[in-house]
CSV table of C-alpha atoms and ligand atoms in Angstrom, one decimal:
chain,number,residue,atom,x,y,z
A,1145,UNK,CA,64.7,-131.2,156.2
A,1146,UNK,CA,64.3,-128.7,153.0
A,1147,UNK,CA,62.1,-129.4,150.7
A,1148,UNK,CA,62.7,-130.0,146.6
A,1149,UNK,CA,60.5,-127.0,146.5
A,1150,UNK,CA,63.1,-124.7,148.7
A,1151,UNK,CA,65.4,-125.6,146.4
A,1152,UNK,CA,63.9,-123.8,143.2
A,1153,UNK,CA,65.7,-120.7,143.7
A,1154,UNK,CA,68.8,-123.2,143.3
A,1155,UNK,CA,67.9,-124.8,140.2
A,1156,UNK,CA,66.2,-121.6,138.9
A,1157,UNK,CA,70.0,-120.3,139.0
A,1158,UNK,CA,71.4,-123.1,137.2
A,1159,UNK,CA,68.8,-124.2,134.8
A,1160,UNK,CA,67.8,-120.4,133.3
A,1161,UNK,CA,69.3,-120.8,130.2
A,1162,UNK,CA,67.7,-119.8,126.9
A,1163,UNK,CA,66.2,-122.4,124.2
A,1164,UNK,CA,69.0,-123.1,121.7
A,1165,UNK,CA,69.8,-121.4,118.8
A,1166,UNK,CA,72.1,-122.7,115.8
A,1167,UNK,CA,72.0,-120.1,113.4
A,1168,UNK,CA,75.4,-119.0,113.9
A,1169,UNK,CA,76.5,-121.9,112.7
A,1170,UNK,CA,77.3,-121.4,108.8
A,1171,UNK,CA,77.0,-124.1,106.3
A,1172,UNK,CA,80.5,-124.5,106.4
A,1173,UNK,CA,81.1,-125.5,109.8
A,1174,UNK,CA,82.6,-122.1,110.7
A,1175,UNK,CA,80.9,-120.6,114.3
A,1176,UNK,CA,80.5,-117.1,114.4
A,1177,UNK,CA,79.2,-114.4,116.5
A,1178,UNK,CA,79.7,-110.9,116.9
A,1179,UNK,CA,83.8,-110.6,117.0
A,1180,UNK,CA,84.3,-114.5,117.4
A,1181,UNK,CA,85.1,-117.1,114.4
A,1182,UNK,CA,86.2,-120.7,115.3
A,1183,UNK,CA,86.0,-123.5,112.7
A,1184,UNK,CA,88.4,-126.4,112.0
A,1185,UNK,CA,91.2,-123.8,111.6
A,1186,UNK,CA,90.9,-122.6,114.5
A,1187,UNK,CA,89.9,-119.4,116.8
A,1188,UNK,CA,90.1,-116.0,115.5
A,1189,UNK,CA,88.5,-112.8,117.4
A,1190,UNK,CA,88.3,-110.7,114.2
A,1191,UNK,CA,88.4,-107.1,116.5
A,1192,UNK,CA,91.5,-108.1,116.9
A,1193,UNK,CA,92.5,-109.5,113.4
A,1194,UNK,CA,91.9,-105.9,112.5
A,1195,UNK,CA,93.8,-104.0,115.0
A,1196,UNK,CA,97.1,-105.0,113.0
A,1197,UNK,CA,98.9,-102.5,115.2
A,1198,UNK,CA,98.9,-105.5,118.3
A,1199,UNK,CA,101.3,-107.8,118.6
A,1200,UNK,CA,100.8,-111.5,117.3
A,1201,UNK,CA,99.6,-113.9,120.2
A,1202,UNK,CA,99.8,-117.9,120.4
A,1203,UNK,CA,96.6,-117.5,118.1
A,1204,UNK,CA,98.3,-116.4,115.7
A,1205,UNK,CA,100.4,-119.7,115.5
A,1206,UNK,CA,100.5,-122.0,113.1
A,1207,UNK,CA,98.8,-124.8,115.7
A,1208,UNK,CA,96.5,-127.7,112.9
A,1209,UNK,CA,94.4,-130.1,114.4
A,1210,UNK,CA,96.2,-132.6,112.2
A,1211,UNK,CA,99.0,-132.5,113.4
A,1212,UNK,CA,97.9,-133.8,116.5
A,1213,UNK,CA,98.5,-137.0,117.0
A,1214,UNK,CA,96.5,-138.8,120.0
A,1215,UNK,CA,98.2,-140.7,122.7
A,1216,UNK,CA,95.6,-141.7,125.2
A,1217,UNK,CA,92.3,-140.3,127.2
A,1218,UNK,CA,93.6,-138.3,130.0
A,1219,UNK,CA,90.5,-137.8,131.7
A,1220,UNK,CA,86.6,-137.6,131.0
A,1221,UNK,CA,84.6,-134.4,132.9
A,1222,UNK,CA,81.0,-133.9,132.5
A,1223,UNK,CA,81.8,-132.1,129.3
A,1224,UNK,CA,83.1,-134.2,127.5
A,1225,UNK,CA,87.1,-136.3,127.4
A,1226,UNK,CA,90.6,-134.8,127.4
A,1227,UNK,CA,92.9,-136.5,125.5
A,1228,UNK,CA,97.0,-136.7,125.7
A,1229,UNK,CA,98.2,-135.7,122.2
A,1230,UNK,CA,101.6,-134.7,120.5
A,1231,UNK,CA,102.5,-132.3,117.7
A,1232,UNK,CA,104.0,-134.3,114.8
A,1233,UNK,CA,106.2,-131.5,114.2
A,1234,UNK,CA,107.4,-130.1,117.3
A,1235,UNK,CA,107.3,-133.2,119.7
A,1236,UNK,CA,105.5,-131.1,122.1
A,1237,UNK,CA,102.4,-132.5,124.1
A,1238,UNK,CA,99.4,-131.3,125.0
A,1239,UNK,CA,96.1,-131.7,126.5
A,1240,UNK,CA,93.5,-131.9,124.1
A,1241,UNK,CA,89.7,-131.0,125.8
A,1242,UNK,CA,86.6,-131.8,123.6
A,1243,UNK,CA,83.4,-130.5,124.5
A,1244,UNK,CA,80.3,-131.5,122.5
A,1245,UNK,CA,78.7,-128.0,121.2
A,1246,UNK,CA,75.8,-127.3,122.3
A,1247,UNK,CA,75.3,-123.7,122.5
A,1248,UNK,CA,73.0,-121.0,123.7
A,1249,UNK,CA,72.2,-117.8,123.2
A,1250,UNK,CA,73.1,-116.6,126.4
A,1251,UNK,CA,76.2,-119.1,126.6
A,1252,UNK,CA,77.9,-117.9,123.3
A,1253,UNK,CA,77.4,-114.2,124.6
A,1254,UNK,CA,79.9,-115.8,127.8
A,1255,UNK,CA,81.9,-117.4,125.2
A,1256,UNK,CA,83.3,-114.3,123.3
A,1257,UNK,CA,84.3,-112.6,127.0
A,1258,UNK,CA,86.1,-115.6,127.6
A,1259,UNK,CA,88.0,-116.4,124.8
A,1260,UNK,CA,89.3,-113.2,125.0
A,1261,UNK,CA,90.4,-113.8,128.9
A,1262,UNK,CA,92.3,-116.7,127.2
A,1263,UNK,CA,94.2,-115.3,124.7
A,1264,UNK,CA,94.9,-112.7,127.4
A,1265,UNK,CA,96.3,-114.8,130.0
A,1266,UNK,CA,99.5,-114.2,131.0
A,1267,UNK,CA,100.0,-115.5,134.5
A,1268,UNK,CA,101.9,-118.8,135.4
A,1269,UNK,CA,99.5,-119.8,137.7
A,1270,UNK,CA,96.3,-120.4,134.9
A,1271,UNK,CA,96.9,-123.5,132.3
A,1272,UNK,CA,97.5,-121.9,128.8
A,1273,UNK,CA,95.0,-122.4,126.3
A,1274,UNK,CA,96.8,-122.3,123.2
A,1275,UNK,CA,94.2,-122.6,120.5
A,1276,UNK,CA,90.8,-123.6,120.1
A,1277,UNK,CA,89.1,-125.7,117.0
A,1278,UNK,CA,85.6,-126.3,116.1
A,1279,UNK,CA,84.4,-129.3,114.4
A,1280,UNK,CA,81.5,-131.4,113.7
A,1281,UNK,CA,79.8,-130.4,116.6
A,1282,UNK,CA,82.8,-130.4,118.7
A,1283,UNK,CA,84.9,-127.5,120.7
A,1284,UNK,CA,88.4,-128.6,121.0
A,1285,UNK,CA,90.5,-126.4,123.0
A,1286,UNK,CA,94.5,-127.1,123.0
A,1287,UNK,CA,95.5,-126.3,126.8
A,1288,UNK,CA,99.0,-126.9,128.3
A,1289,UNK,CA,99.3,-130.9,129.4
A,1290,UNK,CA,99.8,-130.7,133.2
A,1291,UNK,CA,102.1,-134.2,133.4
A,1292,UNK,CA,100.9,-134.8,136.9
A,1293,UNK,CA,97.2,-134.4,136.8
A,1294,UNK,CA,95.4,-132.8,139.1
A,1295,UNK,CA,95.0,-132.7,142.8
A,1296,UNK,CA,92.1,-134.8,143.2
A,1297,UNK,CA,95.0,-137.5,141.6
A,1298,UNK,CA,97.6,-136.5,143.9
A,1299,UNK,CA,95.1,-136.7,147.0
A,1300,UNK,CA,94.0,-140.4,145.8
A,1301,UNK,CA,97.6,-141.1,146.0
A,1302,UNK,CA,98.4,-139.6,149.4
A,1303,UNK,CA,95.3,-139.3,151.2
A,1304,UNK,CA,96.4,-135.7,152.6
A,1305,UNK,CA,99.0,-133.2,151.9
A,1306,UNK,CA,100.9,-131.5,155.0
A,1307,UNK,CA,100.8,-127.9,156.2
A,1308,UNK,CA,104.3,-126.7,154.1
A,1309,UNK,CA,103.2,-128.2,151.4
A,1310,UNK,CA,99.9,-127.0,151.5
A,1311,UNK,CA,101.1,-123.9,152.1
A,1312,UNK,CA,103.1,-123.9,148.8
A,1313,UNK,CA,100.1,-125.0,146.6
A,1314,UNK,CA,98.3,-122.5,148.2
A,1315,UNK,CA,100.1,-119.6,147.5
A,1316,UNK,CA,100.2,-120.6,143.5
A,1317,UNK,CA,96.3,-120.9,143.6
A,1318,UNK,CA,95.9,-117.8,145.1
A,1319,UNK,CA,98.7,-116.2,142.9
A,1320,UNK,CA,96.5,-117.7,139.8
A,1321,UNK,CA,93.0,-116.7,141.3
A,1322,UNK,CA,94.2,-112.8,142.2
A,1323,UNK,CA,95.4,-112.6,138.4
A,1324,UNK,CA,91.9,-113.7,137.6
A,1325,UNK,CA,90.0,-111.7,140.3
A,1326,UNK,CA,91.6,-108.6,140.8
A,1327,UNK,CA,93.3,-107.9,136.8
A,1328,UNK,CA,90.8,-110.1,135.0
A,1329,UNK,CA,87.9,-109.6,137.1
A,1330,UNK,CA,86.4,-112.5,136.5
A,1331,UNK,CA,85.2,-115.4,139.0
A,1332,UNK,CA,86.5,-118.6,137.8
A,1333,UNK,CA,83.4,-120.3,139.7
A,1334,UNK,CA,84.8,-123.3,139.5
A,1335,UNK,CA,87.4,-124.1,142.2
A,1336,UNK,CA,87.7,-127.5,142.9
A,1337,UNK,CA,90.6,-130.6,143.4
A,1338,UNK,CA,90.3,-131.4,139.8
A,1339,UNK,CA,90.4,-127.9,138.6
A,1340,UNK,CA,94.0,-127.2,140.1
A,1341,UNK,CA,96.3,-128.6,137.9
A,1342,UNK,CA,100.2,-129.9,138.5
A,1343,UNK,CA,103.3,-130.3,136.6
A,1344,UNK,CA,106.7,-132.6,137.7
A,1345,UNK,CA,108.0,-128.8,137.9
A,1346,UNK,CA,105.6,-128.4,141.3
A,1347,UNK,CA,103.6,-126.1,139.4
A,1348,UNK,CA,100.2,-125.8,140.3
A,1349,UNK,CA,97.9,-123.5,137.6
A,1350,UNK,CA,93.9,-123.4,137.6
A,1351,UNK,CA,92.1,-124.9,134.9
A,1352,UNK,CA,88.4,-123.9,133.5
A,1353,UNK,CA,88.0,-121.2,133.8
A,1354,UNK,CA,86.8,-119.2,130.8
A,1355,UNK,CA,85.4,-121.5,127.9
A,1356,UNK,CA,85.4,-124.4,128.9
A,1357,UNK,CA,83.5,-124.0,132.4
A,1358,UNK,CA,81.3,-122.3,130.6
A,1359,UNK,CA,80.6,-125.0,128.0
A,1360,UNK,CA,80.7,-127.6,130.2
A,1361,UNK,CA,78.4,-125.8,132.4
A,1362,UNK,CA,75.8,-124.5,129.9
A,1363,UNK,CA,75.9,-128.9,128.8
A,1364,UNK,CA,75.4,-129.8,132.7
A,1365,UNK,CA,72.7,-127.7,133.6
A,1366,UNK,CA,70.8,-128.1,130.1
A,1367,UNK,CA,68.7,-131.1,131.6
A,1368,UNK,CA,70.6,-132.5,135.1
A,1369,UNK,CA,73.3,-130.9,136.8
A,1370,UNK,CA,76.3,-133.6,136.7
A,1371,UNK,CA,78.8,-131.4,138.0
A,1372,UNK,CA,79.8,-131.1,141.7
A,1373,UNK,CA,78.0,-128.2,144.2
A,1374,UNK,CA,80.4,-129.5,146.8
A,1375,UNK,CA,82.9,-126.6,146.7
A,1376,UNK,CA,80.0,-124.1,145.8
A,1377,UNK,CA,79.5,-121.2,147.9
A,1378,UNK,CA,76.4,-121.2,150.0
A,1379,UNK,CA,75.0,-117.4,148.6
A,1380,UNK,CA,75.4,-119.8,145.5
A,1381,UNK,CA,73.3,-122.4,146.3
A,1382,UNK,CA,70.4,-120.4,147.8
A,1383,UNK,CA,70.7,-117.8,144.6
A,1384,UNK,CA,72.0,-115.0,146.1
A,1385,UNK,CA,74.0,-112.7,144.1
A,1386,UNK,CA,77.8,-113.8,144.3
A,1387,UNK,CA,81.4,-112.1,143.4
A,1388,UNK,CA,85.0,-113.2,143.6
A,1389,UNK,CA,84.7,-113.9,147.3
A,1390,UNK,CA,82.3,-117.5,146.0
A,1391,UNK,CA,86.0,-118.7,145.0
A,1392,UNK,CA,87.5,-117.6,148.2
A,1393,UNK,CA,85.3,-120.2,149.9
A,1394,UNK,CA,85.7,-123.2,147.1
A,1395,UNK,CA,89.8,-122.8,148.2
A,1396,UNK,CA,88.6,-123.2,151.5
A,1397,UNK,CA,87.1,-126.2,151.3
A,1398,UNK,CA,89.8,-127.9,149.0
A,1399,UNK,CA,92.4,-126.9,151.1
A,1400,UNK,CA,90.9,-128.7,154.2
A,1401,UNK,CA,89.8,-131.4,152.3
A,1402,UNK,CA,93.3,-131.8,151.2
A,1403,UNK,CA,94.4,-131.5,155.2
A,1404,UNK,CA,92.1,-133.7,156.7
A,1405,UNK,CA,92.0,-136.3,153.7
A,1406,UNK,CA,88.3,-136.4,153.1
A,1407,UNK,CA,85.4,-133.7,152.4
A,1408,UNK,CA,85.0,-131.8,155.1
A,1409,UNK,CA,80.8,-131.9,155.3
A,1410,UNK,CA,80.0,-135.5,156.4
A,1411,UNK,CA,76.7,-136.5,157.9
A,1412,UNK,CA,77.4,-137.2,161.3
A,1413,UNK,CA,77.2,-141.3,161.3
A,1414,UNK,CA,80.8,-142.6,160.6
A,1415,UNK,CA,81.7,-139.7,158.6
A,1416,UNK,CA,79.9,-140.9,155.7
A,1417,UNK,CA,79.0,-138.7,152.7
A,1418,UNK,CA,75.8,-136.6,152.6
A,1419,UNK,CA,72.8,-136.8,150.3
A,1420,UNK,CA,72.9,-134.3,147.5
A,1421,UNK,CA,69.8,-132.1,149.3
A,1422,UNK,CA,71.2,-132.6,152.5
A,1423,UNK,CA,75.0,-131.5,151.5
A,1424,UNK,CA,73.1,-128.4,149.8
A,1425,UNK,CA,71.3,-127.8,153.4
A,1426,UNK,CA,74.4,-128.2,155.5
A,1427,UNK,CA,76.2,-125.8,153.5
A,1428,UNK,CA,73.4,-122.9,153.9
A,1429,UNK,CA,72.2,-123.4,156.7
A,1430,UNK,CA,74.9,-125.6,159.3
A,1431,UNK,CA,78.2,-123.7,160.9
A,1432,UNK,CA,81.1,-123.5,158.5
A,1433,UNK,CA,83.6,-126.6,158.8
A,1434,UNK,CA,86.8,-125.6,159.9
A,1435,UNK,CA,90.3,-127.5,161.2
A,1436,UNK,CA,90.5,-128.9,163.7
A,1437,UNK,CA,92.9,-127.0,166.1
A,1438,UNK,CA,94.4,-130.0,167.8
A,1439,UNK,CA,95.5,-131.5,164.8
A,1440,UNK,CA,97.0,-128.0,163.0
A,1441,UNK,CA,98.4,-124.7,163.5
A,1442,UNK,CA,97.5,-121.8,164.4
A,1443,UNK,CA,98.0,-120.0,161.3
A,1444,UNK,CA,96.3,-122.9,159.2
A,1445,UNK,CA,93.3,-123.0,160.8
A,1446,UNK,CA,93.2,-119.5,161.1
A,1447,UNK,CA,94.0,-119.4,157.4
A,1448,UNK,CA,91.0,-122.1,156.3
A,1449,UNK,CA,88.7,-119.9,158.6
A,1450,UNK,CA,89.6,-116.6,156.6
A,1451,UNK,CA,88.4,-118.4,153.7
A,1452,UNK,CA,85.2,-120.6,154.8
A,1453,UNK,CA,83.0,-118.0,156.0
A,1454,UNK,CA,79.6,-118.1,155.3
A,1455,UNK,CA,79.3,-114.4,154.7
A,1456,UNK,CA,81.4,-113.4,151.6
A,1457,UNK,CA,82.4,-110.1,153.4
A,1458,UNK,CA,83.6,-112.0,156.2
A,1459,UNK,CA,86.0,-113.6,153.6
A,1460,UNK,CA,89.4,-112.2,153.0
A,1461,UNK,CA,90.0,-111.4,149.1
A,1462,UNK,CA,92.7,-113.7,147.5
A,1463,UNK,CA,95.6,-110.5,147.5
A,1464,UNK,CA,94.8,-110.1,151.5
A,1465,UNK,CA,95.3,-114.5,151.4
A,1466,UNK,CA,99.0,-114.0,149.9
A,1467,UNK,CA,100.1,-112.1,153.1
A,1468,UNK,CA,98.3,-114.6,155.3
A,1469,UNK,CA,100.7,-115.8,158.2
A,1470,UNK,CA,99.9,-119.5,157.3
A,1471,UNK,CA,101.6,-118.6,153.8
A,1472,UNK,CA,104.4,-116.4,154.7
A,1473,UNK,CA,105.4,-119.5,157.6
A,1474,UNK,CA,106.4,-121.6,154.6
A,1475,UNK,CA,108.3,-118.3,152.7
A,1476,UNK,CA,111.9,-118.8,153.1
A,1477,UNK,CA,112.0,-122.8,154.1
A,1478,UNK,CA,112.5,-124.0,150.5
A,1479,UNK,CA,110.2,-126.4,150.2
A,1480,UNK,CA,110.0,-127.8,146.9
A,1481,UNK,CA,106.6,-129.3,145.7
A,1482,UNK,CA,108.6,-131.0,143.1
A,1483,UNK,CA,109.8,-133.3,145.4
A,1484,UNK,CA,106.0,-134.5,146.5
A,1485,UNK,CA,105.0,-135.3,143.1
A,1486,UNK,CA,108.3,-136.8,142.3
A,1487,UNK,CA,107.5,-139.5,144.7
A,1488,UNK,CA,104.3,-140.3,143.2
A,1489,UNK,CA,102.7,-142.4,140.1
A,1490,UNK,CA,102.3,-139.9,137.5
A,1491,UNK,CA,98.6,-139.9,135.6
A,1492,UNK,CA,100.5,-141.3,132.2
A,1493,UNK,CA,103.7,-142.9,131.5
A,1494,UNK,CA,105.5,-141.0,128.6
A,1495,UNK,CA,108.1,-143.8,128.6
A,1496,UNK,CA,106.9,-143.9,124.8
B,700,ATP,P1,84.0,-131.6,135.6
B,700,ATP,O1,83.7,-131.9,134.2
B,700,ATP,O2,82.9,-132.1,136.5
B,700,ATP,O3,84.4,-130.2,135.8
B,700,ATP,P2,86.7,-132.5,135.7
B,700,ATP,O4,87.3,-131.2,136.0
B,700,ATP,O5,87.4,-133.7,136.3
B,700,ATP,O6,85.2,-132.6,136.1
B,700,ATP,P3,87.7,-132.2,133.0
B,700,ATP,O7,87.9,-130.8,133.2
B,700,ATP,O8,87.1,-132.7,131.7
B,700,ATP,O9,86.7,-132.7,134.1
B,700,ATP,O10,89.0,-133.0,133.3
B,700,ATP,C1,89.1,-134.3,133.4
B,700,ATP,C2,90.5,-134.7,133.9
B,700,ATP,O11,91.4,-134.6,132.9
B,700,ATP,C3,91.0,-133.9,135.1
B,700,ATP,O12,90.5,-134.4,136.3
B,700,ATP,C4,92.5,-134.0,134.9
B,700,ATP,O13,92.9,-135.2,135.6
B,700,ATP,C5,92.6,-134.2,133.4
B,700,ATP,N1,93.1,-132.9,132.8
B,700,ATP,C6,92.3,-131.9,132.4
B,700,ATP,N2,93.0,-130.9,131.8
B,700,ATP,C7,94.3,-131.3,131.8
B,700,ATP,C8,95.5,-130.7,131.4
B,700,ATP,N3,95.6,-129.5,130.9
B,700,ATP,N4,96.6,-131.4,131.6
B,700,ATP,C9,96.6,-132.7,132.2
B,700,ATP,N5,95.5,-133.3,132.6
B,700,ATP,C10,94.3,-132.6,132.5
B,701,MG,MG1,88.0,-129.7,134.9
């Protein structure tokens, strides 16, 4: 059994965060650094206020904090509660994220890169983050309302999701995570059931990437870690030095998870959940989890073993994922995700 003291390298990587500093906060609630303003009016990068020459973005629209009118809490993460609202004017809804500020040095550095992702993204496979507000201590950021939650909702609803219809969320994920990895080049480090978003459309887009992972991240590992390692790579957990591939394996394990209709690391009495040390020690040190081959096809198993392998090289890259057999099975049969989430309680009833 490891040791708390094996473990330093781990919470080393997740604790090494700078002391805070607040003088970039002005008297008058505005947040500045370098090229990055956000107050109550909202987010501007002022590089790009003065390159006039680009076109205008969704920044640049008209989007107030009062006229946002609250319906109900959508959901609460470890940084903070997301909240259903409606523009007054336009009738359109949105999800609204608040995450307390608490800001580093180090963090706020993160914070400018990713903003800029955001206003950048273009790719139907990431949630939208349409504007961004600070006040009183509080990041709001006004993302696209995903009217069927997420799939850790969908999974408590249907226990597991079959192989076409796996194979249909899996190719918008990986759609969503090679705009992100290989135009972006970022690692959304974050992959995860309640990170993959759905709409009654059958859409499925990746949320948190960009500021708000690293918000609620720089709040989580301040004192205790209260997000999940579960889907985290295992170079990330022993502090290695990680790239795009750490995502690779976090769709791995959600996809199986989804399959099998349970986490796929169990201790081996009764299937039954692993202690936080001992999840941390199966995933460095035990065999990767894979499907079982009696139960699923070729091509899926072969698919969730292209993705869970403990060295990052082994792992395909999500553009090699998208011609994976397992995905291209599912191609031309039609199947409409639509029709899954149609069948099942949505998160909120907008019977209003
Ligand atoms: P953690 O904070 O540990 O990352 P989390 O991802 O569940 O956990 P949040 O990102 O705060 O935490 O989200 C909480 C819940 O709110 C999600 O599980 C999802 O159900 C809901 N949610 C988040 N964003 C949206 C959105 N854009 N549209 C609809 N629902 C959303
Ligand atoms: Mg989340």
């Amino acid at each position: 059994m490891r040791g708390a003291k094996q473990w330093k390298q781990l919470k080393l990587d997740v604790t090494a965060q700078e002391a805070p500093v607040d003088n970039f906060l002005t008297a008058s609630g505005t947040f500045t650094d370098g090229d990055l303003r956000l107050n109550q009016r909202g987010l501007r990068l002022i590089s790009e206020e003065t390159q006039s020459s680009q076109s205008p973005n969704t920044e640049d629209v008209e989007l107030l904090r009062e006229d946002l009118e609250v319906i109900k809490v959508i959901g609460r993460g470890s940084g903070g509660t997301v909240q259903l609202v409606r523009h007054k004017g336009q009738g359109t809804f949105y999800a609204l994220k608040g995450i307390q500020m608490c800001i580093q040095e180090t963090v706020r550095k993160q914070i400018v890169q990713e903003l800029k992702i955001n206003k950048a993204s273009q790719c139907p496979h990431v949630v939208v983050c349409y504007h961004s507000f600070y006040h009183n201590g509080v990041i709001s950021l006004v993302l696209e309302y995903m009217d069927r939650g997420s799939l850790a909702d969908v999974l408590k609803q249907v226990q597991t999701i079959l192989e076409p219809y796996l194979a249909v969320v899996c190719k918008q994920v990986l759609k969503g995570l090679v705009y992100l990895h290989h135009e972006r080049h970022v690692i959304h480090r974050d992959i995860k059931p309640s990170n993959l978003l759905v709409n009654h459309k059958g859409e499925v887009k990746i949320t948190d990437f960009g500021v708000s992972a690293v918000l609620a991240n720089s709040m989580a590992q301040r004192n205790t870690f209260v997000g999940t390692y579960n889907y985290m790579a295992p170079e990330r957990i022993s502090g290695s030095s990680y790239d795009c591939k750490s995502d690779i394996w976090s769709l791995g394990l959600v996809i199986l998870e989804c399959a099998i209709g349970h986490f796929p690391y169990t201790s081996t009495e009764q299937e039954g959940s692993l202690s936080f040390y001992d999840l941390l020690e199966a995933i460095v040190d035990r065999p990767p989890p894979s499907a079982p081959a009696d139960q699923f096809s070729p091509e899926f198993c072969s698919f969730i073993s292209a993705c869970i392998q403990k060295d990052p090289k082994e792992r395909l890259s999500s553009l090699e994922l998208l011609c994976h057999p397992f995905i291209q099975k599912f191609e031309d049969k039609d199947i409409d995700l639509a029709i899954l989430v149609a069948s099942l309680n949505p998160p909120v009833n907008l019977d209003l």
